[in-house]
Each structure stands twice: as C-alpha cells, then as structure tokens.
Coordinates of C-alpha atoms in Angstrom, one line a residue:
Chain A
M137 CA -47.3 15.3 -22.1
I138 CA -46.0 16.8 -25.3
L139 CA -47.9 20.1 -25.3
L140 CA -47.8 22.5 -22.4
E141 CA -51.1 23.4 -20.7
I142 CA -52.0 27.0 -21.1
N143 CA -54.2 27.2 -18.0
N144 CA -52.8 27.2 -14.5
R145 CA -53.9 24.0 -12.8
I146 CA -53.1 25.2 -9.3
I147 CA -55.5 28.1 -9.6
E148 CA -58.2 26.0 -11.0
E149 CA -57.9 23.3 -8.3
A150 CA -57.7 25.8 -5.4
L151 CA -60.8 27.6 -6.7
T152 CA -62.7 24.4 -7.3
L153 CA -62.0 23.3 -3.8
K154 CA -63.2 26.6 -2.3
F155 CA -66.3 26.7 -4.5
N156 CA -67.3 23.1 -3.7
N157 CA -66.7 23.8 -0.1
A158 CA -68.9 26.8 -0.1
A159 CA -71.6 25.1 -2.1
A160 CA -71.7 22.2 0.4
G161 CA -72.3 24.8 3.1
N162 CA -69.1 24.3 5.0
K163 CA -67.4 27.1 6.9
P164 CA -64.8 28.8 4.6
E165 CA -61.2 28.5 5.7
A166 CA -58.3 31.0 5.3
L167 CA -56.3 30.8 2.1
D168 CA -52.9 32.2 1.1
I169 CA -51.1 30.7 -1.9
T170 CA -48.3 32.3 -4.0
I171 CA -47.7 30.5 -7.3
A172 CA -45.1 31.0 -10.0
D173 CA -45.7 30.4 -13.6
F174 CA -43.6 30.6 -16.8
D175 CA -42.0 33.9 -17.8
G176 CA -41.6 35.2 -14.3
V177 CA -45.4 35.5 -13.7
L178 CA -46.6 35.4 -10.1
Y179 CA -50.1 34.6 -8.8
H180 CA -51.4 35.2 -5.4
I181 CA -54.6 33.6 -4.1
S182 CA -55.8 35.0 -0.8
N183 CA -58.7 36.3 1.3
P184 CA -58.8 40.1 0.8
G185 CA -58.9 42.0 4.0
G186 CA -59.1 38.8 6.0
D187 CA -62.6 38.2 4.8
K188 CA -62.8 34.4 4.5
T189 CA -65.9 34.5 2.3
K190 CA -64.1 36.2 -0.5
V191 CA -61.3 34.7 -2.6
Q192 CA -59.0 37.0 -4.5
V193 CA -56.7 35.9 -7.4
S194 CA -54.0 38.4 -8.4
I195 CA -51.5 38.1 -11.2
S196 CA -48.2 40.1 -11.6
L197 CA -46.3 40.2 -14.9
K198 CA -43.1 42.1 -15.1
F199 CA -43.9 43.3 -18.5
Y200 CA -47.5 44.3 -17.9
K201 CA -46.7 47.9 -19.0
D202 CA -45.8 46.6 -22.4
L203 CA -49.1 44.8 -22.6
Q204 CA -51.1 47.7 -21.4
E205 CA -50.0 49.7 -24.4
H206 CA -51.8 47.3 -26.6
G207 CA -55.1 47.2 -24.8
A208 CA -54.6 44.5 -22.1
D209 CA -56.8 46.4 -19.7
Q210 CA -59.8 46.4 -22.0
L211 CA -59.5 42.7 -22.7
I212 CA -59.3 41.8 -19.1
K213 CA -62.3 43.9 -18.4
R214 CA -64.1 42.2 -21.2
E215 CA -63.3 38.7 -19.9
Y216 CA -63.6 39.1 -16.2
G217 CA -65.9 42.2 -16.0
S218 CA -67.9 41.5 -12.9
F219 CA -65.1 40.0 -10.9
L220 CA -62.5 42.7 -11.5
T221 CA -61.4 44.7 -8.5
T222 CA -58.6 47.2 -7.8
P223 CA -55.2 45.4 -8.2
E224 CA -53.5 44.2 -5.0
S225 CA -50.4 46.1 -4.2
G226 CA -47.4 44.6 -6.1
Y227 CA -49.7 42.9 -8.6
N228 CA -51.2 44.1 -11.9
V229 CA -54.7 42.5 -12.1
S230 CA -56.9 41.2 -9.4
I231 CA -60.2 39.3 -9.6
V232 CA -62.3 38.5 -6.6
F233 CA -65.0 35.8 -6.0
D234 CA -67.7 36.0 -3.4
L235 CA -68.1 32.5 -1.9
E236 CA -71.5 33.5 -0.5
H237 CA -72.9 34.4 -3.9
L238 CA -71.3 31.8 -6.1
P239 CA -71.8 32.4 -9.8
A240 CA -74.1 30.0 -11.6
N241 CA -71.5 28.7 -14.1
R242 CA -68.9 27.8 -11.5
D243 CA -66.7 25.5 -13.8
E244 CA -66.6 28.1 -16.6
V245 CA -65.6 30.8 -14.2
V246 CA -62.9 28.6 -12.7
K247 CA -61.5 27.8 -16.1
K248 CA -61.4 31.5 -17.0
A249 CA -59.5 32.3 -13.8
G250 CA -56.9 29.7 -14.8
L251 CA -56.5 31.5 -18.1
L252 CA -55.5 34.8 -16.5
K253 CA -52.0 34.8 -18.0
R254 CA -53.2 33.8 -21.4
N255 CA -55.7 36.5 -21.4
C256 CA -53.1 39.1 -20.5
F257 CA -51.1 38.1 -23.5
A258 CA -54.1 37.8 -25.8
S259 CA -54.6 41.5 -26.1
V260 CA -51.5 42.1 -28.2
F261 CA -52.3 39.4 -30.6
E262 CA -55.9 40.3 -31.0
K263 CA -55.0 43.9 -31.8
Y264 CA -52.6 42.8 -34.5
F265 CA -54.9 40.1 -35.9
E266 CA -57.6 42.9 -36.2
F267 CA -55.1 44.9 -38.3
Q268 CA -54.5 42.1 -40.6
Q269 CA -58.2 41.2 -40.9
R270 CA -58.9 44.7 -42.0
E271 CA -56.0 44.4 -44.4
E272 CA -54.1 47.3 -42.9
N273 CA -50.4 47.5 -42.2
S274 CA -49.7 48.1 -38.5
Q275 CA -47.7 51.3 -38.2
K276 CA -45.8 50.2 -35.1
R277 CA -44.2 47.0 -34.2
A278 CA -45.3 45.6 -30.8
V279 CA -42.3 44.9 -28.5
I280 CA -42.9 42.9 -25.4
H281 CA -40.0 42.1 -23.1
Y282 CA -41.6 39.0 -21.6
R283 CA -38.4 37.7 -20.0
D284 CA -35.2 39.4 -18.9
D285 CA -33.2 38.8 -22.0
E286 CA -35.9 37.7 -24.4
T287 CA -38.3 39.8 -26.4
M288 CA -41.3 39.2 -28.6
Y289 CA -42.1 41.3 -31.7
V290 CA -45.5 41.4 -33.4
E291 CA -46.2 43.1 -36.7
A292 CA -49.1 43.0 -39.0
K293 CA -49.2 43.4 -42.8
K294 CA -52.1 43.2 -45.2
D295 CA -51.9 39.4 -45.7
R296 CA -50.0 38.1 -42.7
V297 CA -49.0 38.7 -39.1
T298 CA -45.3 38.0 -38.2
V299 CA -44.5 37.1 -34.6
I300 CA -40.8 37.0 -33.8
F301 CA -39.4 35.5 -30.6
S302 CA -35.9 36.2 -29.5
T303 CA -34.6 33.5 -27.2
V304 CA -31.4 33.0 -25.3
F305 CA -29.7 29.6 -25.0
K306 CA -27.9 29.6 -21.7
D307 CA -25.9 26.5 -22.5
D308 CA -23.8 25.8 -25.6
D309 CA -25.2 22.3 -26.0
D310 CA -28.7 23.8 -26.0
I311 CA -27.9 25.7 -29.1
V312 CA -27.2 22.5 -31.1
I313 CA -30.3 20.7 -29.8
G314 CA -32.3 23.9 -30.3
K315 CA -31.2 24.0 -34.0
V316 CA -32.3 20.4 -34.5
F317 CA -35.8 21.3 -33.1
M318 CA -36.0 24.4 -35.2
Q319 CA -35.1 22.4 -38.3
E320 CA -38.1 20.2 -37.7
F321 CA -40.3 23.1 -37.1
K322 CA -39.2 24.7 -40.4
E323 CA -40.1 21.5 -42.3
G324 CA -43.5 21.1 -40.6
R325 CA -45.2 22.8 -43.5
R326 CA -44.4 19.8 -45.7
Q327 CA -46.6 17.6 -43.7
Y328 CA -49.2 20.0 -42.5
Q329 CA -50.2 22.6 -45.1
Q330 CA -52.3 24.5 -42.5
A331 CA -49.3 25.2 -40.3
P332 CA -47.7 28.7 -40.2
Q333 CA -44.4 29.2 -41.8
V334 CA -41.5 29.1 -39.3
L335 CA -38.1 30.6 -39.8
F336 CA -35.1 30.4 -37.5
S337 CA -32.0 32.7 -37.4
H338 CA -29.1 32.0 -35.2
K339 CA -26.9 34.8 -33.7
E340 CA -28.3 37.6 -35.9
P341 CA -31.8 39.1 -36.0
P342 CA -33.9 38.3 -39.1
M343 CA -34.4 40.7 -42.0
E344 CA -37.5 42.3 -40.5
L345 CA -35.6 43.4 -37.5
Q346 CA -32.5 44.8 -39.2
N347 CA -31.9 48.4 -38.1
T348 CA -33.6 47.9 -34.7
N349 CA -31.2 47.5 -31.8
A350 CA -32.1 43.8 -31.5
K351 CA -29.5 41.8 -29.7
V352 CA -26.8 39.8 -31.4
G353 CA -24.8 37.1 -29.8
D354 CA -23.6 33.5 -30.2
N355 CA -26.3 32.1 -27.9
I356 CA -29.2 34.1 -29.3
G357 CA -31.8 32.7 -31.7
Y358 CA -34.7 34.4 -33.5
I359 CA -37.8 32.3 -34.3
T360 CA -40.2 33.9 -36.8
F361 CA -43.8 32.7 -37.2
V362 CA -45.7 33.9 -40.2
L363 CA -49.4 33.6 -39.5
F364 CA -51.7 33.7 -42.5
P365 CA -55.3 34.9 -42.6
R366 CA -56.6 31.4 -41.9
H367 CA -54.8 31.6 -38.5
T368 CA -55.9 35.1 -37.7
S369 CA -59.6 34.8 -38.6
P370 CA -62.0 35.3 -35.7
A371 CA -62.8 31.6 -35.8
A372 CA -59.2 30.4 -35.5
R373 CA -57.9 33.3 -33.4
D374 CA -58.2 31.9 -29.9
N375 CA -56.6 28.7 -30.9
T376 CA -53.7 30.5 -32.5
I377 CA -53.2 32.7 -29.4
N378 CA -53.2 29.6 -27.2
L379 CA -50.5 27.9 -29.1
I380 CA -48.3 30.9 -29.9
H381 CA -47.9 32.6 -26.6
T382 CA -46.1 29.6 -24.9
L383 CA -43.9 28.7 -27.8
R384 CA -40.7 29.7 -26.2
D385 CA -41.4 27.8 -23.0
Y386 CA -42.5 24.8 -25.1
L387 CA -39.2 24.7 -27.0
H388 CA -37.0 25.0 -23.9
Y389 CA -39.1 22.4 -22.0
H390 CA -38.5 19.9 -24.8
I391 CA -34.8 20.8 -25.0
K392 CA -34.5 20.1 -21.3
C393 CA -36.4 16.8 -21.6
S394 CA -34.0 15.7 -24.3
K395 CA -31.0 16.4 -22.1
A396 CA -32.6 14.5 -19.2
Y397 CA -33.3 11.5 -21.5
I398 CA -29.7 11.6 -22.8
H399 CA -28.4 11.7 -19.3
S400 CA -30.5 8.7 -18.2
R401 CA -29.3 6.7 -21.3
M402 CA -25.7 7.6 -20.4
R403 CA -26.2 6.4 -16.9
A404 CA -27.6 3.1 -18.1
K405 CA -24.8 2.6 -20.6
T406 CA -22.1 3.3 -18.1
T407 CA -23.5 0.7 -15.6
D408 CA -23.6 -1.7 -18.6
F409 CA -19.9 -1.1 -19.3
L410 CA -19.0 -1.5 -15.7
K411 CA -20.7 -4.9 -15.7
V412 CA -18.7 -6.0 -18.7
L413 CA -15.5 -4.8 -17.1
N414 CA -16.2 -6.6 -13.9
R415 CA -16.4 -9.9 -15.8
A416 CA -12.6 -9.5 -16.3
R417 CA -12.1 -10.0 -12.6
P418 CA -11.6 -13.6 -11.7
E419 CA -13.9 -14.9 -9.0
P420 CA -12.4 -15.2 -5.6
K421 CA -11.7 -18.8 -4.9
N422 CA -12.6 -20.2 -1.5
V423 CA -10.8 -23.5 -1.3
E424 CA -11.0 -25.7 1.6
K425 CA -8.0 -28.0 1.9
K426 CA -7.3 -31.0 4.0
T427 CA -3.9 -32.2 5.3
F428 CA -2.9 -35.9 5.5
S429 CA -3.6 -36.0 9.2
G430 CA -7.1 -34.7 8.8
K431 CA -6.8 -31.0 9.7
T432 CA -8.9 -28.7 7.4
F433 CA -8.1 -25.2 6.7
K434 CA -9.5 -22.6 4.3
M435 CA -7.4 -20.9 1.6
N436 CA -8.3 -17.5 0.1
Chain B
M218 CA -18.4 1.4 -44.7
S219 CA -19.3 -1.2 -42.2
T220 CA -17.2 -3.7 -44.1
T221 CA -14.1 -2.0 -42.6
L222 CA -15.4 -2.4 -39.0
Q223 CA -14.5 -6.1 -38.5
P224 CA -10.9 -5.9 -39.8
Y225 CA -10.5 -2.7 -37.9
L226 CA -11.6 -4.3 -34.6
K227 CA -9.6 -7.4 -35.3
A228 CA -6.4 -5.3 -35.8
V229 CA -7.0 -3.4 -32.6
R230 CA -7.7 -6.6 -30.7
Q231 CA -4.5 -8.3 -31.9
T232 CA -2.3 -5.2 -31.2
L233 CA -3.8 -5.0 -27.8
T234 CA -3.2 -8.6 -27.0
A235 CA 0.4 -8.2 -28.0
A236 CA 0.9 -4.9 -26.1
I237 CA -0.8 -6.0 -22.9
C238 CA 2.1 -8.1 -21.9
L239 CA 3.1 -6.1 -18.8
E240 CA 5.3 -6.8 -15.9
N241 CA 6.1 -5.0 -12.7
F242 CA 8.9 -2.4 -13.0
S243 CA 9.9 0.0 -10.3
S244 CA 10.9 3.5 -11.3
Q245 CA 14.5 3.9 -12.4
V246 CA 14.5 7.6 -11.6
V247 CA 13.0 7.8 -8.1
E248 CA 13.8 5.3 -5.4
R249 CA 11.0 3.1 -4.1
H250 CA 8.5 4.5 -6.6
N251 CA 6.5 2.6 -9.1
K252 CA 5.0 4.6 -11.9
P253 CA 3.3 3.8 -15.2
E254 CA 6.2 4.4 -17.6
V255 CA 3.9 5.3 -20.5
E256 CA 2.7 8.3 -18.6
V257 CA 6.0 9.4 -17.1
R258 CA 8.1 8.8 -20.3
T259 CA 11.4 9.5 -18.6
S260 CA 13.4 6.5 -19.9
K261 CA 13.3 6.0 -23.6
E262 CA 14.4 2.3 -23.5
L263 CA 11.2 1.4 -21.5
L264 CA 8.8 2.7 -24.2
L265 CA 7.5 0.7 -27.2
T266 CA 6.8 2.3 -30.5
P267 CA 3.3 3.8 -30.5
V268 CA 0.9 2.3 -33.1
T269 CA -2.0 4.1 -34.7
I270 CA -4.7 2.0 -36.3
S271 CA -7.0 4.2 -38.5
R272 CA -10.3 3.3 -40.0
N273 CA -10.5 6.7 -41.7
E274 CA -9.2 10.2 -40.8
K275 CA -11.8 10.6 -38.1
E276 CA -11.8 7.2 -36.5
K277 CA -8.5 5.9 -35.1
V278 CA -6.9 4.2 -32.1
L279 CA -3.5 5.0 -30.7
I280 CA -1.8 2.3 -28.7
E281 CA 1.3 3.3 -26.7
G282 CA 3.0 0.6 -24.8
S283 CA 5.8 0.4 -22.3
I284 CA 7.2 -2.2 -19.9
N285 CA 4.6 -1.8 -17.1
S286 CA 1.7 0.1 -18.7
L287 CA -0.3 0.5 -21.8
R288 CA -2.2 3.6 -23.0
I289 CA -5.1 3.3 -25.5
S290 CA -6.6 6.4 -27.0
I291 CA -9.7 6.3 -29.1
A292 CA -11.0 9.0 -31.6
I293 CA -14.7 8.5 -32.1
K294 CA -16.6 9.2 -35.3
Q295 CA -18.5 12.5 -35.0
A296 CA -20.1 13.5 -38.3
D297 CA -22.1 16.6 -37.3
E298 CA -22.7 19.1 -34.5
I299 CA -25.2 17.0 -32.6
E300 CA -22.9 13.9 -32.6
K301 CA -20.1 16.1 -31.4
I302 CA -21.9 17.4 -28.3
L303 CA -23.4 13.9 -27.6
C304 CA -19.9 12.4 -27.8
H305 CA -18.5 15.2 -25.6
K306 CA -21.2 14.7 -23.0
F307 CA -20.9 11.0 -22.9
M308 CA -17.1 10.9 -22.6
R309 CA -17.2 13.6 -19.9
F310 CA -19.8 11.6 -18.0
M311 CA -17.7 8.5 -18.0
M312 CA -14.4 10.2 -17.3
M313 CA -15.9 11.7 -14.1
R314 CA -16.5 8.2 -13.0
A315 CA -13.0 7.0 -13.9
E316 CA -12.4 5.7 -10.4
N317 CA -15.1 3.2 -10.8
F318 CA -13.9 2.2 -14.2
I319 CA -10.4 1.5 -12.9
V320 CA -8.8 1.4 -16.4
L321 CA -10.2 4.7 -17.6
R322 CA -8.0 7.8 -17.7
R323 CA -9.5 11.1 -16.4
K324 CA -8.4 13.1 -19.4
P325 CA -8.1 12.0 -23.0
V326 CA -4.8 12.3 -24.8
E327 CA -4.6 15.4 -27.2
G328 CA -6.4 14.7 -30.4
Y329 CA -8.5 11.9 -29.1
D330 CA -11.8 11.6 -27.3
I331 CA -11.1 9.0 -24.6
S332 CA -8.1 7.2 -23.1
F333 CA -7.5 4.1 -21.1
L334 CA -4.5 3.3 -18.9
I335 CA -3.8 -0.3 -18.1
T336 CA -1.0 -1.1 -15.7
N337 CA 0.6 -4.3 -14.6
F338 CA -1.3 -4.2 -11.4
H339 CA -4.6 -4.3 -13.4
T340 CA -3.4 -7.3 -15.4
E341 CA -2.4 -9.0 -12.2
Q342 CA -6.0 -8.6 -10.9
M343 CA -7.9 -9.2 -14.1
Y344 CA -7.9 -11.6 -17.0
K345 CA -6.0 -10.0 -19.9
H346 CA -8.2 -11.4 -22.6
K347 CA -11.2 -10.1 -20.9
V348 CA -9.8 -6.6 -20.6
V349 CA -9.1 -6.7 -24.3
D350 CA -12.7 -7.9 -24.8
F351 CA -14.0 -5.0 -22.8
I352 CA -12.1 -2.4 -24.9
I353 CA -13.4 -3.9 -28.2
H354 CA -16.9 -4.1 -26.7
F355 CA -16.6 -0.5 -25.7
M356 CA -15.7 0.6 -29.2
E357 CA -18.6 -1.2 -30.7
E358 CA -21.1 0.0 -28.2
I359 CA -20.1 3.6 -28.3
D360 CA -21.0 4.0 -32.0
K361 CA -24.3 2.3 -31.5
E362 CA -25.2 4.4 -28.5
M363 CA -24.4 7.6 -30.3
S364 CA -26.6 6.8 -33.2
E365 CA -29.4 5.8 -30.9
M366 CA -29.2 9.0 -28.8
K367 CA -29.1 11.1 -32.0
L368 CA -32.1 9.3 -33.3
A369 CA -33.9 9.9 -30.0
V370 CA -33.3 13.6 -30.2
N371 CA -34.3 13.8 -33.8
S372 CA -37.5 11.9 -33.3
R373 CA -38.4 14.0 -30.2
A374 CA -37.9 17.1 -32.3
R375 CA -40.1 15.7 -35.1
I376 CA -42.9 14.6 -32.8
S377 CA -43.0 17.9 -30.8
A378 CA -42.9 20.0 -34.0
E379 CA -45.7 17.8 -35.4
E380 CA -47.9 18.0 -32.3
F381 CA -47.4 21.8 -32.2
L382 CA -48.0 22.5 -35.8
K383 CA -50.9 20.2 -36.5
R384 CA -53.1 22.1 -34.1
F385 CA -53.1 25.2 -36.2

C-alpha cells in the first residue's frame, strides 16, 4: 500500500451494508458511528431524529470556514445536490439518504459519499485552476489552516499554480528522513517529465512567502508544488486534486513506516548479536561419575 | 578503503586478546568491595596504558585495560546526517537492553558511540576467545547493518516519490 486512499472506506462499507439491507427488504437497524480521518476531520453516520429509514452522513472540518471562502458550499451542492440537508449541530455538511427510496445508482452514490472530505478540499483547487486556465493572476493567495500548526497556500499565475504546504516535524529524526524523501521528490522530474516541479525549503519559508508572517523554525519545512497547465486542465484536474490534497499525510505516513521498519531491523539484529554472545558461554556439563565401590553421583 | 578493514580488525583482535587477561582483584580503597578498576580509576598502578586503534579520524577503537576489567569504546563511521541518526538510534536501542547483553555499557565513553565493559567475572563465565570474536563480529556487522538501513530508507523514498509523481 504505497499510495493513500482518498475515499473513506468506513463510510463506503457502512452505507453499502445499509443499502443492501434495505434492498433485500430487511428491517433497518439503528446506526451511530463516529469516524476520524486525516487532518482532524470527523464523520458521523447516524439516523436523523431516530428515523431508522434514513441514514445521515455528516462531516466536520476545523478549517471549513477557510474553505467556504473559496466556494466550498457551491461545490458540495453541485456534487450532492439532492442529498444535502441542514448540517447537524457541531458539523459542517450533512447528506441524508432515504433507505425506502434508494437511488438508482447506489454504488456511485456510495462512492461519492466516501469522497466527502476530498470534495470539501476540491473547491479551493478548482477555483485556482480556473484562474490559471483563464490565464489570470489570482489577486489573493488562498490560506487554509488544515492542521493546528500546518498551513496550505495556493496561488495562481498565468502559466502555473503553486501550492505550498507548511509541515511540522515533531521529531528531530523525522527532519532527516523527511529531507531524504523530499530530495527524491525533487528529482522525480528527471524520470517523469509529466510530474510537477517540487521544491523543498527547511526552516524558512520559500521566496513566494517572504513578507508574509509564515512560521520559521528548526522543525518546519515548506514543500512547494508547481502545477503546469497540463495538470490544471479540466481533463487532468480531478486527478491532480486527488493526489495533491493528501500530500502531507502521504509524506508523514511513509516517514513513520520507515521508522517502524528500521525499528524491526534493529530488533532482529540485536537478537542476532545476543545469539553470538551466548555462544561464548560454555555449555553446562552434566557429568555422572562412579566411585570404585559402584556408587554413582551427578556433578554439575 | 576496504583494504584497511582486515588489518584494522586484526589489530583490534590481537590487542583485545592481550588485554583480556583479567583476574579477580578486590578494591584497595573500600573494604570488602570488588569494583571494575577501569571504571573507578582510583589507583594508578592498577591501570594499563590506554590504546587507540584508528582506521581513520572517524573510525577508531579505544581499549582501556586494568587488572580486573577492560573497557572497549568504538567510534562508528557516520558519513552523513541519515547515518548519524541511524547510528544514534541503533546504539540507543542496544544500550537500553544492556542488561541482556551483559558486556555492554549503558553509556558510551565521551567521543565514542558505544562502549563495552568486560570484567573478570565475565571471563570466568565465558570463553575469552569467543568474547573477542563477538566484539569483532559486532564491529563488522554494525557497518553492514547501517548501510543496509540507509539503503532501505533511500529506496523507500525513491519508490514512494515515483509512485506519487508518475500518476500526474
């Protein structure tokens, strides 16, 4: 599993179960699941008002206000139109499905529900991709505080869109491993011409962010993606959004995997060393000896 | 570079074999106590001259002997950042399990990455030539392990970057 999935499997499976249940004509059961996803996102699947024939899926993102500024509401309406309902208290968006009137294209609807988080993010990107397609400069930079200490900046120019992620490395060793990863990302263009340009800046914000009050620190890194028209074109747009919005989680996931692998190797090597050391101990000798008169006794 | 490895290990092995001649010696300073003299260092006449065997400035071995104990400190080759943190992690991992390892010291000597303390009690319970074998084996394996772990991190980085970028 090298790439992270962008859809939420738990939502998809819960909904598929409910839909199949209803389609088979069984009595619907009560449902209440709270799910956490990357970036502090929470989902809640429940029966609104206790009505077991309806299933409601709500999502809460701490940074929804930032996304709303860039048209998240319109995009959500566009994607989920008929299923939208007033957001549950404490959540930002809610969609509801009626089990008694199942939609014709069940699988597609379930897939769309699993992409709730991705669609919330998509609005920012789509807006800026539009700017670039029309060859305009975006006047303002989009700033999304998608995690407590981490921010994403999006800006469009005539011939490119730059997305900058600021990320915090909580551990010093993470910084070193992170640098190795970013080095490989930077060189990716050599092998794949179609890939976007990636730049990495450690401790200080990159040139584009000078004069903003972007954070500085030993454990802060800035990853810049430069997307060209071939990535922002309507045909490639969805794919680009899918890949970009989970970049930070992808990087940290792989850093953690590396650390876990190193740890298991260390364990294996240590047991190996212990075995070699134990060869230095002589084996305990159990000698049975006999005396002249025939008595036997054991010696340790 | 690797042509210096065998003479280096041979020199370490022979010095160790000579220094590992230990006998029981109760403390001269405190009644009824028996301490490793190389750690306590109270009586100068009980300590042997420390010997440093260097392969280059970064890789060296310090062997300090005494009448009843022997301390071996190893400085491991760390060429770049990632090797430094891997070495640091690995040594810390092992030193936390020093009790299992018997001859391992919980803290390395200043300027080195890992230290072993062998006392006369250890040599009474274990074959001396096998203990020396272990130390030499350790030195060889550490270098191999570090390069393998570094390679693993690098290849993981390359593959994940490739997978990610080729989808654009």
